[in-house]
């Protein structure tokens, strides 16, 4: 499972990096055509918009996977380590449910609804933009399952309890 996580981490970073690079190049091109040539490129603006959505959702998936997302910890940290672990695992289950319902199922529905809508400048289906929802949902669910099955946190709680002379987990 760790090997799969490393591969997915690299994949998400690579895709997000490529999207960012292409967005920068297209944005510079957009500015150049607008101000130097006096003929703005509408196609580049639309592609940047599509890429921005993919970049944002893929990056959010990666950040979730490396546990660097925004979290409100001041309540959780008031509890013993064992309760904190239970709260974290419960939170992973809730995240799986939310990602499954909102991102995958909801994203799939949006993709189906927008399949026939065509973006004006590129001629691409709007489903290509909304496809980022179910794709990122799959990655978030993978990371949540990975976190649920992670034994490292359980070992840390056991060590903390033994050091404190507390009960065993």
GROMACS .gro file of C-alpha atoms in nm:
model
  169
    1UNK     CA    1   0.000   0.000   0.000
    2UNK     CA    2   0.292   0.235   0.072
    3UNK     CA    3   0.429   0.176  -0.276
    4UNK     CA    4   0.091   0.261  -0.431
    5UNK     CA    5   0.075   0.579  -0.219
    6UNK     CA    6   0.421   0.686  -0.337
    7UNK     CA    7   0.323   0.626  -0.699
    8UNK     CA    8  -0.001   0.824  -0.657
    9UNK     CA    9   0.188   1.104  -0.477
   10UNK     CA   10   0.432   1.130  -0.768
   11UNK     CA   11   0.151   1.111  -1.024
   12UNK     CA   12  -0.048   1.390  -0.859
   13UNK     CA   13   0.259   1.611  -0.817
   14UNK     CA   14   0.359   1.553  -1.178
   15UNK     CA   15   0.013   1.626  -1.317
   16UNK     CA   16  -0.028   1.935  -1.098
   17UNK     CA   17   0.319   2.055  -1.199
   18UNK     CA   18   0.246   2.010  -1.568
   19UNK     CA   19  -0.088   2.189  -1.530
   20UNK     CA   20   0.080   2.479  -1.349
   21UNK     CA   21   0.355   2.504  -1.611
   22UNK     CA   22   0.104   2.504  -1.899
   23UNK     CA   23  -0.112   2.763  -1.719
   24UNK     CA   24   0.188   2.995  -1.679
   25UNK     CA   25   0.290   2.959  -2.043
   26UNK     CA   26  -0.067   3.014  -2.167
   27UNK     CA   27  -0.117   3.312  -1.937
   28UNK     CA   28   0.198   3.478  -2.065
   29UNK     CA   29   0.085   3.402  -2.420
   30UNK     CA   30  -0.258   3.550  -2.340
   31UNK     CA   31  -0.104   3.872  -2.209
   32UNK     CA   32   0.134   3.896  -2.506
   33UNK     CA   33  -0.142   3.852  -2.762
   34UNK     CA   34  -0.366   4.098  -2.582
   35UNK     CA   35  -0.119   4.382  -2.525
   36UNK     CA   36   0.149   4.334  -2.791
   37UNK     CA   37  -0.052   4.201  -3.084
   38UNK     CA   38  -0.382   4.368  -2.983
   39UNK     CA   39  -0.561   4.040  -3.059
   40UNK     CA   40  -0.639   3.840  -2.744
   41UNK     CA   41  -0.645   3.463  -2.759
   42UNK     CA   42  -0.974   3.342  -2.617
   43UNK     CA   43  -0.877   2.978  -2.649
   44UNK     CA   44  -0.582   3.010  -2.410
   45UNK     CA   45  -0.801   3.175  -2.146
   46UNK     CA   46  -1.049   2.887  -2.158
   47UNK     CA   47  -0.775   2.623  -2.139
   48UNK     CA   48  -0.625   2.800  -1.838
   49UNK     CA   49  -0.967   2.794  -1.669
   50UNK     CA   50  -1.001   2.418  -1.729
   51UNK     CA   51  -0.646   2.356  -1.606
   52UNK     CA   52  -0.698   2.571  -1.298
   53UNK     CA   53  -0.984   2.350  -1.186
   54UNK     CA   54  -0.784   2.033  -1.247
   55UNK     CA   55  -0.479   2.183  -1.078
   56UNK     CA   56  -0.678   2.289  -0.772
   57UNK     CA   57  -0.853   1.956  -0.721
   58UNK     CA   58  -0.548   1.738  -0.791
   59UNK     CA   59  -0.337   1.954  -0.561
   60UNK     CA   60  -0.602   1.934  -0.290
   61UNK     CA   61  -0.600   1.554  -0.324
   62UNK     CA   62  -0.223   1.544  -0.286
   63UNK     CA   63  -0.224   1.780   0.013
   64UNK     CA   64  -0.490   1.563   0.174
   65UNK     CA   65  -0.274   1.256   0.113
   66UNK     CA   66   0.031   1.403   0.286
   67UNK     CA   67  -0.186   1.536   0.570
   68UNK     CA   68  -0.098   1.899   0.514
   69UNK     CA   69  -0.456   2.016   0.465
   70UNK     CA   70  -0.619   2.269   0.693
   71UNK     CA   71  -0.745   2.104   1.011
   72UNK     CA   72  -0.895   2.240   1.331
   73UNK     CA   73  -0.695   2.062   1.599
   74UNK     CA   74  -0.751   2.263   1.916
   75UNK     CA   75  -1.048   2.046   2.024
   76UNK     CA   76  -0.893   1.713   1.930
   77UNK     CA   77  -0.565   1.791   2.105
   78UNK     CA   78  -0.743   1.827   2.441
   79UNK     CA   79  -0.813   1.453   2.445
   80UNK     CA   80  -0.579   1.162   2.525
   81UNK     CA   81  -0.386   1.012   2.233
   82UNK     CA   82  -0.615   0.708   2.213
   83UNK     CA   83  -0.926   0.927   2.175
   84UNK     CA   84  -0.742   1.144   1.921
   85UNK     CA   85  -0.672   0.835   1.712
   86UNK     CA   86  -1.037   0.728   1.730
   87UNK     CA   87  -1.147   1.078   1.626
   88UNK     CA   88  -0.901   1.075   1.336
   89UNK     CA   89  -1.021   0.735   1.214
   90UNK     CA   90  -1.387   0.848   1.244
   91UNK     CA   91  -1.298   1.158   1.046
   92UNK     CA   92  -1.144   0.938   0.774
   93UNK     CA   93  -1.469   0.737   0.752
   94UNK     CA   94  -1.671   1.060   0.721
   95UNK     CA   95  -1.433   1.185   0.451
   96UNK     CA   96  -1.478   0.861   0.256
   97UNK     CA   97  -1.857   0.900   0.269
   98UNK     CA   98  -1.848   1.268   0.171
   99UNK     CA   99  -1.600   1.209  -0.113
  100UNK     CA  100  -1.800   0.912  -0.237
  101UNK     CA  101  -2.133   1.095  -0.234
  102UNK     CA  102  -2.036   1.450  -0.329
  103UNK     CA  103  -1.724   1.412  -0.538
  104UNK     CA  104  -1.761   1.078  -0.711
  105UNK     CA  105  -2.137   1.030  -0.739
  106UNK     CA  106  -2.214   1.404  -0.761
  107UNK     CA  107  -1.922   1.462  -0.996
  108UNK     CA  108  -2.036   1.175  -1.216
  109UNK     CA  109  -2.384   1.328  -1.233
  110UNK     CA  110  -2.242   1.670  -1.326
  111UNK     CA  111  -2.020   1.512  -1.592
  112UNK     CA  112  -2.325   1.337  -1.741
  113UNK     CA  113  -2.526   1.661  -1.735
  114UNK     CA  114  -2.252   1.863  -1.904
  115UNK     CA  115  -2.138   1.603  -2.155
  116UNK     CA  116  -2.323   1.771  -2.441
  117UNK     CA  117  -2.229   2.127  -2.342
  118UNK     CA  118  -1.945   2.259  -2.551
  119UNK     CA  119  -1.700   2.527  -2.441
  120UNK     CA  120  -1.720   2.812  -2.692
  121UNK     CA  121  -1.352   2.876  -2.766
  122UNK     CA  122  -1.196   2.531  -2.752
  123UNK     CA  123  -1.490   2.317  -2.857
  124UNK     CA  124  -1.417   2.082  -2.565
  125UNK     CA  125  -1.698   1.923  -2.372
  126UNK     CA  126  -1.760   2.088  -2.035
  127UNK     CA  127  -1.748   1.735  -1.893
  128UNK     CA  128  -1.370   1.756  -1.939
  129UNK     CA  129  -1.362   2.032  -1.680
  130UNK     CA  130  -1.605   1.872  -1.436
  131UNK     CA  131  -1.430   1.537  -1.469
  132UNK     CA  132  -1.181   1.665  -1.212
  133UNK     CA  133  -1.442   1.611  -0.938
  134UNK     CA  134  -1.479   1.233  -0.954
  135UNK     CA  135  -1.109   1.186  -1.032
  136UNK     CA  136  -0.996   1.382  -0.728
  137UNK     CA  137  -1.265   1.208  -0.523
  138UNK     CA  138  -1.109   0.871  -0.606
  139UNK     CA  139  -0.768   0.995  -0.491
  140UNK     CA  140  -0.909   1.139  -0.168
  141UNK     CA  141  -1.085   0.810  -0.092
  142UNK     CA  142  -0.762   0.620  -0.159
  143UNK     CA  143  -0.575   0.843   0.086
  144UNK     CA  144  -0.851   0.817   0.349
  145UNK     CA  145  -0.845   0.436   0.325
  146UNK     CA  146  -0.466   0.444   0.343
  147UNK     CA  147  -0.487   0.655   0.659
  148UNK     CA  148  -0.748   0.422   0.809
  149UNK     CA  149  -0.522   0.122   0.757
  150UNK     CA  150  -0.203   0.301   0.868
  151UNK     CA  151  -0.055   0.115   1.166
  152UNK     CA  152   0.207   0.382   1.241
  153UNK     CA  153  -0.040   0.600   1.428
  154UNK     CA  154  -0.152   0.305   1.642
  155UNK     CA  155   0.208   0.228   1.734
  156UNK     CA  156   0.267   0.593   1.833
  157UNK     CA  157  -0.036   0.580   2.065
  158UNK     CA  158   0.091   0.257   2.222
  159UNK     CA  159   0.434   0.413   2.282
  160UNK     CA  160   0.283   0.729   2.431
  161UNK     CA  161   0.064   0.526   2.666
  162UNK     CA  162   0.356   0.309   2.777
  163UNK     CA  163   0.573   0.614   2.843
  164UNK     CA  164   0.294   0.771   3.048
  165UNK     CA  165   0.232   0.442   3.228
  166UNK     CA  166  -0.119   0.447   3.088
  167UNK     CA  167  -0.338   0.170   2.964
  168UNK     CA  168  -0.259  -0.031   2.654
  169UNK     CA  169  -0.444   0.028   2.331
   0.00000   0.00000   0.00000
